């Protein structure tokens, strides 16, 4: 599952950030911001038009991501107890 497909307020675990092209600057920046394997992530809210942007929480930090950015983050099911 991808982050842009995750239902709101459903915790999941980051599995990987996928590069769409060699040297994908957006994927690299997401990893720098903390979207790394094993981190807990949750979609807090979504914008009114086309669900964009997504308000995403990773750890204790929140980010606004576009759908195409969130689609780079691959998840596995998980939660607070996982």
PDB file of C-alpha atoms in Angstrom:
ATOM      1  CA  UNK A   1       0.000   0.000   0.000  1.00  0.00           C
ATOM      2  CA  UNK A   2       1.102   3.569  -0.667  1.00  0.00           C
ATOM      3  CA  UNK A   3       0.786   6.506   1.726  1.00  0.00           C
ATOM      4  CA  UNK A   4      -1.659   8.301  -0.585  1.00  0.00           C
ATOM      5  CA  UNK A   5      -4.000   5.244  -0.280  1.00  0.00           C
ATOM      6  CA  UNK A   6      -3.932   5.097   3.529  1.00  0.00           C
ATOM      7  CA  UNK A   7      -7.223   5.883   5.255  1.00  0.00           C
ATOM      8  CA  UNK A   8      -7.211   8.822   7.642  1.00  0.00           C
ATOM      9  CA  UNK A   9      -6.206   8.126  11.232  1.00  0.00           C
ATOM     10  CA  UNK A  10      -4.975   4.631  10.383  1.00  0.00           C
ATOM     11  CA  UNK A  11      -1.425   4.050  11.626  1.00  0.00           C
ATOM     12  CA  UNK A  12       1.009   2.224   9.372  1.00  0.00           C
ATOM     13  CA  UNK A  13       4.737   1.609   9.174  1.00  0.00           C
ATOM     14  CA  UNK A  14       6.981   3.020   6.467  1.00  0.00           C
ATOM     15  CA  UNK A  15       8.528   0.183   4.481  1.00  0.00           C
ATOM     16  CA  UNK A  16      10.471   2.263   1.930  1.00  0.00           C
ATOM     17  CA  UNK A  17      10.483   5.427  -0.147  1.00  0.00           C
ATOM     18  CA  UNK A  18      10.566   4.530  -3.824  1.00  0.00           C
ATOM     19  CA  UNK A  19      12.495   6.524  -6.404  1.00  0.00           C
ATOM     20  CA  UNK A  20      10.476   7.223  -9.561  1.00  0.00           C
ATOM     21  CA  UNK A  21      13.651   8.071 -11.499  1.00  0.00           C
ATOM     22  CA  UNK A  22      17.390   7.868 -10.883  1.00  0.00           C
ATOM     23  CA  UNK A  23      18.444  10.480  -8.319  1.00  0.00           C
ATOM     24  CA  UNK A  24      14.820  11.301  -7.436  1.00  0.00           C
ATOM     25  CA  UNK A  25      15.143  14.530  -5.439  1.00  0.00           C
ATOM     26  CA  UNK A  26      11.654  14.270  -3.941  1.00  0.00           C
ATOM     27  CA  UNK A  27      12.215  10.711  -2.695  1.00  0.00           C
ATOM     28  CA  UNK A  28      15.578  11.725  -1.252  1.00  0.00           C
ATOM     29  CA  UNK A  29      13.994  14.699   0.544  1.00  0.00           C
ATOM     30  CA  UNK A  30      11.242  12.504   1.992  1.00  0.00           C
ATOM     31  CA  UNK A  31      13.898  10.188   3.442  1.00  0.00           C
ATOM     32  CA  UNK A  32      15.757  13.199   4.866  1.00  0.00           C
ATOM     33  CA  UNK A  33      12.536  14.397   6.518  1.00  0.00           C
ATOM     34  CA  UNK A  34      12.134  11.082   8.355  1.00  0.00           C
ATOM     35  CA  UNK A  35      10.160   8.819   6.033  1.00  0.00           C
ATOM     36  CA  UNK A  36      12.455   5.854   6.684  1.00  0.00           C
ATOM     37  CA  UNK A  37      11.806   2.149   7.176  1.00  0.00           C
ATOM     38  CA  UNK A  38      10.229   1.361  10.522  1.00  0.00           C
ATOM     39  CA  UNK A  39       8.763   4.817  11.229  1.00  0.00           C
ATOM     40  CA  UNK A  40       5.124   5.102  12.246  1.00  0.00           C
ATOM     41  CA  UNK A  41       3.084   7.240   9.840  1.00  0.00           C
ATOM     42  CA  UNK A  42      -0.518   8.404   9.758  1.00  0.00           C
ATOM     43  CA  UNK A  43      -2.652  10.579   7.481  1.00  0.00           C
ATOM     44  CA  UNK A  44      -4.163  13.195   9.785  1.00  0.00           C
ATOM     45  CA  UNK A  45      -6.302  15.084   7.254  1.00  0.00           C
ATOM     46  CA  UNK A  46      -6.809  15.667   3.548  1.00  0.00           C
ATOM     47  CA  UNK A  47      -7.557  18.827   1.631  1.00  0.00           C
ATOM     48  CA  UNK A  48     -11.029  19.471   0.217  1.00  0.00           C
ATOM     49  CA  UNK A  49     -10.196  19.342  -3.507  1.00  0.00           C
ATOM     50  CA  UNK A  50      -8.914  16.005  -4.744  1.00  0.00           C
ATOM     51  CA  UNK A  51      -7.747  15.180  -1.204  1.00  0.00           C
ATOM     52  CA  UNK A  52      -4.776  17.451  -1.695  1.00  0.00           C
ATOM     53  CA  UNK A  53      -2.661  18.212   0.189  1.00  0.00           C
ATOM     54  CA  UNK A  54      -2.465  15.376   2.690  1.00  0.00           C
ATOM     55  CA  UNK A  55      -1.525  16.288   6.244  1.00  0.00           C
ATOM     56  CA  UNK A  56       0.779  13.443   7.252  1.00  0.00           C
ATOM     57  CA  UNK A  57       2.381  12.766  10.610  1.00  0.00           C
ATOM     58  CA  UNK A  58       5.633  10.830  10.869  1.00  0.00           C
ATOM     59  CA  UNK A  59       6.921  10.529  14.396  1.00  0.00           C
ATOM     60  CA  UNK A  60       5.929  13.785  16.119  1.00  0.00           C
ATOM     61  CA  UNK A  61       6.231  15.949  12.992  1.00  0.00           C
ATOM     62  CA  UNK A  62       3.522  16.855  10.506  1.00  0.00           C
ATOM     63  CA  UNK A  63       4.000  17.538   6.803  1.00  0.00           C
ATOM     64  CA  UNK A  64       1.723  18.612   3.963  1.00  0.00           C
ATOM     65  CA  UNK A  65       2.351  16.327   0.987  1.00  0.00           C
ATOM     66  CA  UNK A  66       0.939  16.282  -2.515  1.00  0.00           C
ATOM     67  CA  UNK A  67      -0.585  13.005  -3.736  1.00  0.00           C
ATOM     68  CA  UNK A  68       2.367  12.355  -6.085  1.00  0.00           C
ATOM     69  CA  UNK A  69       4.802  12.785  -3.185  1.00  0.00           C
ATOM     70  CA  UNK A  70       2.831  10.516  -0.852  1.00  0.00           C
ATOM     71  CA  UNK A  71       2.638   7.866  -3.606  1.00  0.00           C
ATOM     72  CA  UNK A  72       6.417   7.370  -3.281  1.00  0.00           C
ATOM     73  CA  UNK A  73       6.072   6.091   0.318  1.00  0.00           C
ATOM     74  CA  UNK A  74       5.378   2.328   0.511  1.00  0.00           C
ATOM     75  CA  UNK A  75       3.748   1.099   3.731  1.00  0.00           C
ATOM     76  CA  UNK A  76       3.045  -2.074   5.619  1.00  0.00           C
ATOM     77  CA  UNK A  77       0.190  -2.510   8.046  1.00  0.00           C
ATOM     78  CA  UNK A  78       1.015  -1.594  11.580  1.00  0.00           C
ATOM     79  CA  UNK A  79       0.138   0.563  14.485  1.00  0.00           C
ATOM     80  CA  UNK A  80       1.082   1.585  17.960  1.00  0.00           C
ATOM     81  CA  UNK A  81       1.536  -2.024  19.039  1.00  0.00           C
ATOM     82  CA  UNK A  82       3.300  -3.209  15.887  1.00  0.00           C
TER      83      UNK A  82
END
